[in-house]
C-alpha cells in the first residue's frame, strides 16, 4: 500500500481541458467515431452493434486485417460476425454482396466506395461500381439491410457461406471452411442454413454459424452452388425493375431455429429506421453512464469512442450456447481475459455491475460443465493456451473484494481454488515458483501466477478460509525467486530473469523485447515485467534500491521506451511513482501516453484488445485508475474539469476540479466528500454509494 503522506500533483497544463461553449448538444452516440482504430494495428470494427451484442455486422475489404476492414480498400461485402481490437482474427461469415451483374469469385465483386457513414447504430455506404447504396442497423443477434439499386441491369445479391476472415481477408490466420448447407423456401422468401469453420485465435476445434434470412422484396430466382468443398454460395436474383431490397439476417452459434427466433423477436416487420432508432437509444443510455464537462469536440469524440469500445466484447450469447443447455448467462469471445481483467472489467464494476456478475456466472457455468475455465474462450470453445496467468481469477477477485452482487461467491471460490491447485504450471505448483524448464514464457507466467495467488488469497480471507489464505499469500511472494539482483541493464541492477530449478540463473538482456509465444516473456521485456507486482510494489521498490532509485529507473525506462505503456503488462507501471511519493510523475507519463498514443486519426497504441485500451483511456481521463483485483483506485488529475460517473445502482461519483485561475496546474489537495485525503488513493467502498472527489489546483 502507499504510505500515508501529504502530496502534491504536478500536471501538464495543456492537457487539462478548459470549458468550451457548444452551440448544440450532440447526442453521445453521435460523438463516437467508428473510424478510430480501423487503421494500423488497432483492429477495431467499423460496423454497428449493440453493447456486448452477439453479432457485429460490418463491411469487409481486401487486406482488412483482423477486424476485416481498412478504409483505403474497396468493399467486398458485409459479414455478420467480427471481433474487435484483437491481435488475431476470427469469424467474418455469412457475407452479403449486393451487385448489378454477378460474380461469386472472392475478389470478383470488390467495389470502390463513397458517402460512407459509420455510427454505433447505423452504417451506410455507396458502392460506386454498382451504384448501390447499402444501409444496415443491428439488433443483438440480427442485422437488417437495405440495398438501393440505382443502375440499370440485373439486380443480384451474393450470399457467400464459405467466406471467412481467417481464410479470405487475413490469410495468415489460416482459416478453413469445412462445409455447410443453404436451403431456400420460395413460399416465405427465406433462406437458412449453416457453415462449419476452423481457424482463428483460440481453439482449433470446428464451430458452426447458423443463419436465417428473410427478404422483403420479390425474388426472381435463387441459385445455390456448392461445386467444390471450398465453395458454398447462393445467387439471389431480383426482377429487372427492382430498386430496393430489404434483407434481415439472424445469426446463431447453436441452431437455425434460434436464428429464426431471433429474427421474429428482434426485427419482426420493423423498418430499418425503427431498428436504427432503438439501437441509437440503447447506445445513448449506455454511454450516458459517464458525462464530462469541458474539452474540445475532438477530445469528447475520443473519450466517447474509447468508452464505446469498452462495451463491445465479450459477446453476450446467453441462450445460444451450442454445447449444453443452461439457464445461466453465456459470455463468449473472451479474446483474452489477459487483456480485459486489468481495465475493462473494473470499469464495468463501476458502470454495469450486472454485466460483471453475469460474466462470473458464465465462468462458474463453464467450470461446472467443462471442469475448466480458461482465460481464452472463443466461439464457445475453451482454449488451454495462456498468454499470462489464470486471469479469470483476477476478475472474480476484483468483484468479490468490491462486493459485487449477483453470483454465488462460494461457487466462484471453488473455481479459484481449482485454478490455484490445478491450472498453474506443474513446476510452479511443485516448487512454489516458476523455474525455467525450456517451456515458453516462464518468467511472465511466474509473475502473473504470483498475482493470481494473491487475488485468491484475498478471497480466501474474506470467506474465512484462513489456511488457504495463508498458503496462497505466502506463494504470492514467489515472484521474488525470479528477481536477480545481479542482473544489470543501462546502469540499473535487479531484474526478473529465468532461473533453473537448481538455482542457476540464465543471463539475459533485460532490455530485449520478446514477442508472442516465445521464451521467457510474453509480449514484453524484463524492464517491464519486473514492475508487475501489483500486490507488492513497496517490496519491489525496496529490492530495487529504494524510492529514489526506483524514480530514476522508471523515468529512464519511460524516456528510453524500455517500459511499454502501450501493452497491458505496462498499464500499472506509471503508478509506481505514487508509491515513491511522486504522483506528479505518474501524471506526467500517463498524460504523455494518452496524448501521444491515442488519437482519432491513428487509433490506439497497438491492438485495442476488446476494450482494455479504451477502458485505460476512460479511467485515466476521469482521474481514477484501478489496481484490478484489489479494492482501491489511484487518483490522478483528470483530463476534464468535471465528470459524473453514474453507477448501475443509480448512485453517482462526481469528479470535480477547482482552480482560482484557469492556468493553475498543480494539485494542492484532493478531497473526498469535502474531507482532504492524505494519499492519492480512494477505496471502492467509499465510492459504492456515491461520492464527490474534488481536485483543488494552485499555481506553480
XYZ file of C-alpha atoms in Angstrom:
700
model
C 0.000 0.000 0.000
C 1.029 3.636 -0.460
C 2.373 5.305 2.664
C 0.106 7.928 4.190
C 1.729 11.237 3.433
C 0.709 14.628 2.161
C 1.248 15.026 -1.538
C 1.237 17.456 -4.422
C 0.450 16.627 -8.007
C 2.106 18.450 -10.856
C 0.405 18.191 -14.226
C 0.801 19.469 -17.719
C -1.457 22.468 -18.091
C -2.031 21.935 -21.770
C -3.665 18.591 -21.111
C -6.223 19.921 -18.657
C -9.139 20.952 -20.813
C -10.856 24.253 -20.146
C -14.544 24.987 -20.811
C -15.662 25.457 -24.393
C -19.146 26.665 -25.249
C -21.058 24.392 -27.596
C -23.953 25.727 -29.670
C -25.909 22.475 -29.685
C -25.887 19.301 -27.637
C -24.843 16.417 -29.889
C -26.077 13.001 -28.851
C -23.445 10.856 -27.166
C -23.956 8.066 -29.699
C -23.136 10.514 -32.481
C -19.931 11.570 -30.747
C -18.499 8.083 -31.265
C -16.094 7.971 -34.216
C -16.045 4.434 -35.600
C -13.236 5.322 -37.986
C -10.942 5.458 -34.949
C -8.997 2.247 -34.639
C -9.616 0.824 -38.109
C -6.103 1.923 -39.108
C -2.804 0.319 -38.173
C -2.845 -2.447 -35.598
C -5.823 -1.312 -33.507
C -8.057 -3.743 -35.479
C -11.354 -2.168 -34.467
C -14.534 -2.923 -36.411
C -16.305 -0.128 -38.248
C -19.752 -1.741 -38.380
C -22.532 -1.075 -35.839
C -23.532 -3.316 -32.953
C -25.333 -3.264 -29.634
C -23.482 -3.233 -26.296
C -21.922 -6.699 -25.944
C -24.087 -7.766 -28.882
C -23.770 -11.304 -30.185
C -23.128 -10.093 -33.724
C -21.337 -7.143 -35.283
C -22.368 -6.686 -38.942
C -19.717 -4.776 -40.827
C -18.216 -4.186 -44.264
C -15.137 -6.138 -45.261
C -12.324 -5.198 -47.597
C -9.268 -6.817 -49.118
C -6.280 -6.507 -46.762
C -8.804 -5.920 -43.990
C -6.636 -7.393 -41.235
C -8.251 -8.978 -38.202
C -11.194 -6.584 -37.988
C -11.964 -7.280 -41.639
C -11.825 -3.683 -42.855
C -9.397 -0.927 -43.779
C -10.527 2.443 -45.031
C -8.440 2.712 -48.211
C -9.642 -0.519 -49.845
C -12.783 -1.358 -51.867
C -15.675 -3.085 -50.170
C -16.038 -6.813 -50.780
C -19.257 -7.357 -48.868
C -20.861 -7.375 -45.444
C -20.177 -10.080 -42.859
C -22.262 -10.611 -39.735
C -19.700 -11.688 -37.106
C -16.462 -9.904 -36.216
C -14.070 -9.496 -33.302
C -12.963 -6.016 -32.311
C -9.499 -4.836 -31.384
C -7.914 -8.269 -31.320
C -4.437 -9.309 -32.395
C -5.652 -12.323 -34.375
C -8.773 -12.762 -36.470
C -11.856 -14.990 -36.481
C -15.358 -15.076 -37.994
C -16.475 -12.808 -40.861
C -19.130 -15.264 -42.060
C -22.466 -15.036 -43.879
C -21.165 -12.493 -46.371
C -23.686 -10.440 -48.356
C -22.582 -8.692 -51.542
C -25.201 -6.674 -53.480
C -24.314 -6.439 -57.162
C -25.520 -5.376 -60.578
C -24.491 -8.317 -62.697
C -22.962 -11.158 -60.739
C -19.656 -12.598 -59.601
C -19.061 -15.154 -56.859
C -15.268 -15.026 -57.098
C -13.700 -13.916 -53.828
C -12.208 -10.779 -55.392
C -14.681 -10.540 -58.263
C -17.130 -8.117 -56.663
C -14.916 -5.601 -54.852
C -16.326 -2.105 -55.233
C -14.882 1.349 -54.672
C -16.992 3.339 -52.252
C -18.192 6.828 -51.368
C -20.502 8.619 -48.939
C -19.537 6.329 -46.057
C -21.257 6.896 -42.689
C -20.463 4.881 -39.567
C -22.107 5.166 -36.149
C -22.634 2.649 -33.331
C -26.218 2.134 -34.501
C -26.150 2.556 -38.305
C -23.816 2.207 -41.267
C -24.264 3.287 -44.870
C -22.109 3.479 -47.965
C -22.452 3.808 -51.728
C -20.836 1.018 -53.740
C -19.669 3.074 -56.707
C -19.032 0.119 -59.003
C -22.716 -0.762 -58.933
C -24.380 2.494 -57.890
C -25.871 0.675 -54.889
C -26.472 2.341 -51.553
C -26.076 -0.146 -48.702
C -27.517 0.547 -45.244
C -27.589 -1.594 -42.125
C -28.648 -1.454 -38.483
C -28.143 -4.066 -35.733
C -30.111 -5.862 -33.072
C -28.489 -8.204 -30.550
C -28.457 -11.252 -32.870
C -29.651 -9.785 -36.178
C -28.879 -7.248 -38.850
C -31.341 -5.501 -41.105
C -30.085 -4.314 -44.505
C -31.500 -2.076 -47.201
C -29.866 -2.102 -50.622
C -30.976 0.623 -53.052
C -30.114 -0.100 -56.693
C -29.806 2.928 -58.988
C -28.217 1.482 -62.125
C -29.980 -0.458 -64.838
C -29.112 -4.126 -65.087
C -29.643 -7.393 -63.301
C -30.021 -6.788 -59.559
C -28.356 -9.592 -57.614
C -27.307 -10.449 -54.089
C -24.497 -12.881 -53.300
C -24.802 -14.911 -50.101
C -21.371 -16.481 -49.518
C -21.248 -19.074 -46.716
C -17.714 -20.349 -47.380
C -16.176 -16.903 -46.918
C -14.456 -16.122 -43.613
C -11.861 -13.606 -42.441
C -9.119 -16.079 -41.426
C -9.208 -17.702 -44.855
C -10.034 -14.853 -47.204
C -9.219 -11.472 -45.617
C -6.349 -12.216 -43.212
C -4.968 -15.494 -44.620
C -2.013 -15.505 -42.238
C -4.546 -16.660 -39.628
C -5.126 -19.828 -41.708
C -8.871 -20.310 -41.555
C -10.835 -23.162 -43.073
C -14.314 -23.724 -44.448
C -15.327 -27.289 -43.607
C -18.750 -27.493 -45.239
C -22.279 -26.248 -44.852
C -25.774 -26.024 -46.242
C -28.103 -23.454 -47.790
C -31.854 -24.072 -48.031
C -34.295 -21.825 -49.901
C -38.017 -21.613 -49.159
C -39.725 -19.702 -52.001
C -43.029 -19.623 -50.115
C -41.590 -17.480 -47.332
C -38.918 -15.758 -49.406
C -36.320 -17.014 -46.956
C -33.005 -18.828 -46.825
C -31.425 -20.703 -43.954
C -28.515 -22.985 -43.229
C -25.112 -23.176 -41.654
C -21.393 -23.213 -42.252
C -18.676 -25.021 -40.325
C -15.291 -23.398 -39.829
C -11.947 -23.740 -38.089
C -9.079 -21.347 -37.544
C -8.504 -18.042 -35.880
C -7.426 -17.224 -32.357
C -8.461 -19.790 -29.789
C -9.407 -23.430 -30.004
C -8.657 -25.250 -33.230
C -11.849 -27.276 -32.930
C -14.527 -26.621 -35.569
C -17.539 -24.456 -34.849
C -20.732 -23.689 -36.733
C -22.506 -20.475 -37.641
C -26.243 -20.832 -38.352
C -28.261 -18.253 -40.258
C -31.828 -17.401 -41.173
C -32.523 -14.772 -43.819
C -35.778 -13.198 -44.940
C -36.031 -10.978 -47.996
C -38.691 -8.305 -48.104
C -38.597 -7.851 -51.874
C -39.787 -10.069 -54.711
C -37.196 -12.666 -55.686
C -36.994 -13.870 -59.254
C -34.628 -16.797 -58.761
C -32.288 -18.365 -56.220
C -29.433 -20.497 -57.471
C -27.379 -22.412 -54.889
C -23.876 -23.538 -55.789
C -21.526 -25.865 -53.929
C -19.428 -27.048 -56.833
C -16.443 -27.920 -54.633
C -15.599 -28.344 -50.962
C -14.187 -24.830 -50.656
C -17.244 -23.044 -52.012
C -20.857 -22.590 -50.952
C -22.957 -19.646 -52.055
C -26.358 -18.546 -53.300
C -27.101 -16.142 -56.126
C -30.311 -14.275 -55.359
C -31.737 -12.603 -58.465
C -34.334 -9.835 -58.434
C -36.603 -8.568 -61.218
C -35.052 -6.044 -63.578
C -37.075 -3.121 -62.217
C -36.034 -3.725 -58.599
C -34.836 -0.585 -56.836
C -34.916 -1.532 -53.141
C -34.117 -4.829 -51.441
C -34.713 -5.357 -47.718
C -32.777 -8.216 -46.106
C -32.954 -9.434 -42.497
C -30.286 -11.777 -41.162
C -30.459 -13.712 -37.900
C -27.323 -15.422 -36.601
C -26.881 -18.205 -34.066
C -23.991 -20.398 -32.995
C -26.476 -23.048 -31.871
C -29.211 -23.698 -34.450
C -31.244 -22.442 -37.387
C -34.247 -22.455 -35.055
C -32.533 -19.944 -32.795
C -31.604 -17.758 -35.753
C -35.238 -17.750 -36.923
C -36.491 -16.962 -33.446
C -34.108 -14.024 -33.156
C -35.407 -12.682 -36.468
C -39.013 -12.950 -35.345
C -38.484 -11.427 -31.903
C -35.849 -8.777 -32.600
C -36.845 -7.494 -36.036
C -40.324 -8.783 -36.917
C -41.637 -6.436 -39.563
C -39.904 -3.359 -38.138
C -38.467 -0.905 -40.634
C -34.748 -0.236 -40.748
C -35.399 3.221 -39.290
C -37.100 1.652 -36.264
C -34.219 -0.761 -35.614
C -31.767 2.088 -36.081
C -33.618 4.305 -33.588
C -33.757 1.544 -30.958
C -30.049 0.853 -31.341
C -29.248 4.544 -31.017
C -31.378 4.867 -27.882
C -29.616 1.911 -26.265
C -26.197 3.368 -27.006
C -27.315 6.756 -25.734
C -28.335 5.178 -22.437
C -25.130 3.130 -22.213
C -22.749 5.990 -22.964
C -24.553 8.366 -20.594
C -23.059 6.383 -17.706
C -20.261 8.965 -17.829
C -20.806 12.623 -18.603
C -17.931 15.064 -18.978
C -17.668 18.839 -18.937
C -15.092 20.874 -20.879
C -12.904 19.707 -23.680
C -12.980 20.334 -27.393
C -15.360 18.428 -29.650
C -12.436 16.252 -30.792
C -11.465 15.443 -27.201
C -15.032 14.450 -26.385
C -15.243 12.291 -29.501
C -12.077 10.491 -28.493
C -13.379 9.923 -24.964
C -16.766 8.552 -26.038
C -15.200 6.406 -28.749
C -12.941 4.831 -26.122
C -15.968 4.342 -23.864
C -17.858 2.742 -26.771
C -15.031 0.276 -27.378
C -15.204 -0.648 -23.687
C -18.716 -2.054 -24.279
C -18.070 -4.239 -27.336
C -16.590 -7.546 -26.157
C -17.013 -10.193 -24.844
C -20.255 -11.166 -26.589
C -23.406 -11.945 -24.638
C -24.680 -15.195 -26.163
C -26.977 -16.208 -23.337
C -29.379 -18.858 -24.637
C -27.193 -19.560 -27.667
C -24.657 -21.956 -26.160
C -24.177 -24.760 -28.718
C -22.680 -27.275 -26.278
C -25.002 -27.617 -23.274
C -28.374 -26.374 -22.114
C -28.179 -23.847 -19.315
C -30.225 -21.100 -17.737
C -27.044 -19.253 -16.802
C -25.538 -16.318 -18.709
C -23.197 -17.268 -21.525
C -20.441 -14.747 -22.279
C -18.409 -15.672 -25.332
C -15.381 -14.400 -27.261
C -13.079 -13.680 -24.352
C -10.124 -12.874 -26.540
C -8.280 -12.882 -23.765
C -9.022 -12.171 -20.190
C -5.262 -11.405 -20.051
C -6.234 -8.024 -21.515
C -9.645 -7.275 -20.082
C -9.146 -8.045 -16.366
C -6.900 -5.011 -15.959
C -9.251 -2.194 -17.022
C -12.353 -3.373 -18.902
C -13.855 -5.356 -16.040
C -13.027 -2.810 -13.305
C -14.792 -0.207 -15.465
C -17.820 -2.472 -15.735
C -17.824 -2.818 -11.914
C -18.448 0.930 -11.789
C -20.788 1.281 -14.771
C -22.599 -2.036 -15.249
C -22.151 -4.302 -12.254
C -24.712 -6.802 -13.561
C -22.506 -7.478 -16.580
C -19.669 -8.432 -14.231
C -21.885 -10.791 -12.235
C -23.222 -12.289 -15.484
C -19.658 -12.890 -16.619
C -18.766 -14.634 -13.365
C -21.927 -16.749 -13.533
C -20.828 -17.698 -17.039
C -17.380 -18.638 -15.684
C -18.998 -20.805 -12.999
C -21.284 -22.460 -15.559
C -18.357 -23.275 -17.829
C -16.391 -24.682 -14.909
C -19.276 -26.867 -13.754
C -19.842 -28.308 -17.245
C -16.300 -28.450 -18.619
C -14.234 -28.850 -15.476
C -12.058 -25.895 -16.515
C -12.450 -22.186 -17.181
C -9.553 -20.942 -19.264
C -8.820 -17.270 -19.999
C -9.454 -17.711 -23.731
C -12.973 -18.718 -24.792
C -13.986 -18.103 -28.400
C -16.914 -19.491 -30.393
C -17.989 -21.152 -27.118
C -14.782 -23.218 -27.077
C -12.206 -23.259 -24.285
C -8.542 -23.000 -25.248
C -5.847 -24.266 -22.923
C -3.073 -21.922 -24.105
C -2.499 -18.932 -21.829
C -0.979 -15.552 -22.642
C -0.459 -14.844 -18.967
C -1.686 -16.408 -15.768
C -5.071 -17.788 -14.788
C -6.580 -14.357 -15.100
C -10.207 -15.376 -14.734
C -9.155 -15.387 -11.058
C -8.467 -11.663 -11.108
C -11.907 -10.751 -12.475
C -13.601 -12.839 -9.801
C -11.406 -11.457 -7.014
C -11.923 -7.881 -8.187
C -15.687 -8.380 -7.982
C -15.627 -10.053 -4.563
C -13.344 -7.516 -2.862
C -15.590 -4.762 -4.271
C -18.728 -6.534 -3.015
C -20.320 -7.056 -6.424
C -23.637 -8.888 -6.035
C -25.452 -11.372 -8.249
C -23.320 -14.530 -8.147
C -22.548 -17.317 -5.707
C -19.251 -16.409 -4.043
C -18.675 -19.930 -2.735
C -19.035 -21.425 -6.226
C -16.724 -18.768 -7.633
C -14.227 -19.507 -4.872
C -14.238 -23.197 -5.763
C -13.177 -22.205 -9.270
C -10.382 -20.037 -7.858
C -9.105 -22.855 -5.651
C -9.213 -25.341 -8.524
C -7.111 -22.994 -10.643
C -4.628 -22.471 -7.804
C -4.236 -26.231 -7.310
C -4.527 -27.493 -10.889
C -4.296 -24.814 -13.578
C -0.898 -23.316 -12.736
C 2.082 -24.999 -14.377
C 3.065 -28.199 -12.526
C 6.542 -26.816 -11.817
C 5.009 -23.769 -10.167
C 2.697 -25.898 -8.042
C 5.528 -28.222 -7.022
C 8.201 -25.629 -6.203
C 6.044 -22.651 -5.293
C 7.710 -20.564 -8.027
C 8.169 -20.776 -11.799
C 11.551 -22.137 -12.917
C 12.999 -22.077 -16.411
C 12.432 -25.512 -17.940
C 12.710 -24.780 -21.648
C 8.988 -24.091 -21.993
C 7.557 -20.801 -23.191
C 7.293 -17.545 -21.230
C 8.388 -18.905 -17.858
C 9.206 -15.514 -16.340
C 5.965 -13.806 -17.285
C 3.965 -16.860 -16.193
C 5.721 -16.759 -12.834
C 4.999 -13.074 -12.272
C 1.333 -13.400 -13.219
C 0.759 -16.605 -11.257
C 2.046 -14.831 -8.147
C -0.621 -12.173 -8.564
C -3.304 -14.797 -9.253
C -2.371 -16.355 -5.913
C -2.607 -13.016 -4.137
C -6.065 -12.385 -5.588
C -7.287 -15.807 -4.477
C -5.721 -15.333 -1.034
C -7.781 -12.157 -0.575
C -10.975 -14.023 -1.391
C -10.000 -16.873 0.934
C -9.526 -14.386 3.753
C -12.884 -12.716 3.096
C -14.585 -16.125 3.110
C -12.731 -17.050 6.315
C -10.676 -19.861 4.801
C -7.589 -18.961 6.798
C -5.467 -21.963 5.805
C -5.696 -21.299 2.067
C -5.458 -17.564 2.641
C -2.135 -18.073 4.422
C -0.623 -20.576 1.975
C -1.629 -18.633 -1.136
C -0.488 -15.325 0.305
C 2.866 -16.920 1.014
C 3.080 -18.317 -2.537
C 2.151 -14.901 -3.956
C 5.639 -13.790 -2.930
C 7.157 -16.334 -5.301
C 7.989 -13.629 -7.825
C 10.999 -12.779 -5.646
C 12.515 -16.124 -6.669
C 12.824 -14.660 -10.176
C 14.348 -11.357 -9.053
C 18.038 -11.475 -9.957
C 19.795 -8.715 -8.016
C 22.951 -9.253 -10.093
C 21.213 -8.729 -13.446
C 22.164 -5.304 -14.820
C 20.879 -3.070 -17.596
C 21.622 0.542 -18.517
C 23.173 1.283 -15.143
C 20.406 -0.294 -13.062
C 20.631 -3.512 -11.057
C 17.987 -6.063 -10.186
C 15.645 -7.509 -12.799
C 13.390 -10.504 -13.198
C 15.109 -13.263 -15.133
C 14.949 -17.001 -15.831
C 16.266 -19.346 -13.147
C 16.680 -23.099 -13.365
C 15.328 -25.472 -10.742
C 18.810 -25.835 -9.246
C 19.008 -22.091 -8.648
C 21.284 -21.330 -11.605
C 20.487 -18.042 -13.333
C 20.280 -17.744 -17.122
C 21.811 -14.496 -18.297
C 19.561 -12.343 -20.490
C 19.417 -8.758 -21.716
C 16.619 -7.122 -19.661
C 16.043 -4.585 -22.446
C 15.264 -7.203 -25.095
C 11.603 -7.298 -26.102
C 10.074 -10.710 -26.655
C 7.110 -11.454 -28.893
C 4.142 -13.795 -28.544
C 4.577 -17.439 -27.550
C 8.363 -17.282 -27.126
C 10.871 -17.903 -24.369
C 10.947 -16.073 -21.028
C 8.430 -13.222 -21.538
C 5.130 -12.773 -23.379
C 4.985 -9.527 -25.382
C 7.401 -7.641 -23.183
C 10.835 -7.484 -21.617
C 12.344 -7.713 -18.160
C 12.286 -3.939 -17.754
C 8.503 -4.104 -17.938
C 7.729 -7.416 -16.267
C 9.973 -6.653 -13.292
C 7.438 -3.935 -12.464
C 4.464 -6.307 -12.498
C 3.986 -6.771 -8.767
C 0.584 -5.113 -8.219
C 0.358 -6.567 -4.709
C 3.945 -5.826 -3.677
C 5.109 -2.520 -5.119
C 6.644 -1.418 -1.831
C 8.707 -4.623 -1.637
C 9.781 -4.183 -5.261
C 10.905 -0.628 -4.534
C 12.978 -1.924 -1.634
C 14.635 -4.602 -3.791
C 15.427 -2.029 -6.476
C 17.315 0.179 -4.039
C 14.651 2.446 -2.590
C 12.369 5.202 -3.778
C 14.963 7.465 -5.416
C 16.466 4.574 -7.351
C 13.003 3.475 -8.461
C 12.126 7.001 -9.585
C 15.321 7.107 -11.641
C 14.671 3.639 -13.079
C 11.078 4.400 -14.049
C 11.939 7.774 -15.578
C 14.793 6.281 -17.579
C 12.662 3.348 -18.679
C 9.803 5.536 -19.892
C 12.036 8.147 -21.522
C 14.000 5.486 -23.395
C 10.994 3.335 -24.320
C 12.175 0.370 -22.293
C 8.852 0.200 -20.445
C 5.950 -0.341 -22.823
C 2.868 1.622 -21.788
C 1.142 0.537 -24.986
C 0.576 -3.061 -23.888
C -1.336 -4.437 -20.937
C 1.554 -5.554 -18.652
C 2.688 -1.921 -18.508
C -0.672 -0.420 -17.526
C 0.208 -0.064 -13.830
C 3.857 0.926 -14.235
C 3.390 4.743 -14.046
C 1.504 4.388 -10.779
C 4.599 3.029 -9.040
C 5.718 6.673 -8.907
C 2.840 7.260 -6.495
C 4.299 4.616 -4.175
C 7.510 6.664 -4.263
C 5.658 9.850 -3.200
C 5.875 11.295 -6.749
C 2.327 11.187 -8.110
C 3.280 14.180 -10.245
C 5.407 11.807 -12.325
C 2.534 9.345 -12.564
C 0.507 12.170 -14.072
C 3.337 13.255 -16.368
C 3.806 9.876 -18.023
C 0.110 8.969 -18.122
C -0.644 12.289 -19.816
C 2.157 11.696 -22.283
C 0.929 8.279 -23.362
C -2.677 9.471 -23.511
C -1.835 12.453 -25.719
C 0.816 10.818 -27.908
C -0.570 7.321 -28.468
C -4.363 7.748 -28.610
C -5.956 9.755 -31.407
C -8.987 9.755 -33.663
C -6.680 9.571 -36.680
C -4.151 6.927 -35.556
C -6.289 4.936 -33.129
C -4.734 3.120 -30.174
C -1.097 2.393 -29.270
C -1.497 -1.130 -30.670
C -4.377 -3.646 -30.581
C -7.370 -2.135 -28.798
C -7.767 -5.520 -27.105
C -11.503 -5.939 -26.586
C -11.982 -2.812 -24.501
C -8.753 -2.938 -22.497
C -7.202 0.087 -24.219
C -10.473 2.003 -24.410
C -11.069 1.477 -20.695
C -7.497 2.583 -19.894
C -8.203 5.842 -21.689
C -11.541 6.339 -19.923
C -10.111 5.706 -16.464
C -7.101 7.981 -16.855
C -9.274 10.726 -18.367
C -11.638 10.882 -15.383
C -8.824 10.726 -12.820
C -9.264 7.190 -11.449
C -7.233 4.080 -12.173
C -7.839 0.608 -10.717
C -5.302 -1.744 -9.265
C -7.507 -4.527 -10.582
C -8.075 -7.400 -8.200
C -7.780 -5.066 -5.221
C -10.271 -2.660 -3.690
C -8.682 0.714 -4.401
C -8.107 3.197 -7.211
C -5.193 5.533 -7.788
C -6.108 9.189 -8.186
C -4.548 11.432 -10.807
C -5.537 14.831 -12.207
C -8.456 14.323 -14.593
C -8.337 15.419 -18.212
C -11.761 17.079 -17.953
C -12.783 19.729 -15.453
C -15.835 17.775 -14.279
C -17.028 14.194 -14.735
C -20.040 12.326 -13.407
C -19.978 8.527 -13.265
C -23.464 7.051 -12.932
C -23.351 3.575 -11.432
C -25.934 0.907 -12.129
C -27.394 1.339 -8.634
C -28.231 4.942 -9.512
C -25.544 6.430 -7.284
C -23.120 8.934 -8.766
C -19.415 9.601 -8.446
C -18.710 13.261 -9.121
C -15.153 14.222 -10.009
C -14.605 17.973 -9.843
C -11.738 20.380 -10.345
C -11.359 23.775 -8.667
C -8.945 26.460 -9.884
C -8.603 30.022 -8.680
C -7.089 30.849 -12.057
C -7.560 28.945 -15.317
C -3.806 28.431 -15.616
C -3.445 26.780 -12.193
C -1.869 23.402 -12.936
C -0.638 21.878 -9.671
C -2.917 19.871 -7.426
C -2.771 21.267 -3.922
C -5.094 18.736 -2.326
C -7.762 16.179 -3.099
C -10.975 15.978 -1.130
C -13.336 13.042 -0.764
C -16.798 14.282 0.167
C -15.220 17.516 1.368
C -12.511 15.917 3.519
C -8.841 16.074 2.485
C -7.128 12.839 1.546
C -3.571 12.210 2.644
C -2.636 9.869 -0.199
C -3.596 9.631 -3.896
C -5.891 6.659 -3.376
C -9.607 6.096 -2.912
C -11.257 2.830 -1.887
C -14.169 1.272 -3.735
C -16.248 1.097 -0.559
C -16.039 4.896 -0.359
C -17.451 5.226 -3.886
C -20.075 2.475 -3.961
C -22.878 4.611 -2.506
C -21.898 7.740 -4.389
C -19.149 10.226 -3.670
C -17.619 13.532 -4.689
C -13.901 13.732 -5.433
C -12.537 17.264 -5.692
C -9.127 18.209 -7.074
C -8.049 21.671 -5.867
C -5.351 23.230 -8.036
C -2.909 26.046 -7.403
C -0.291 27.827 -9.483
C 3.288 26.615 -9.624
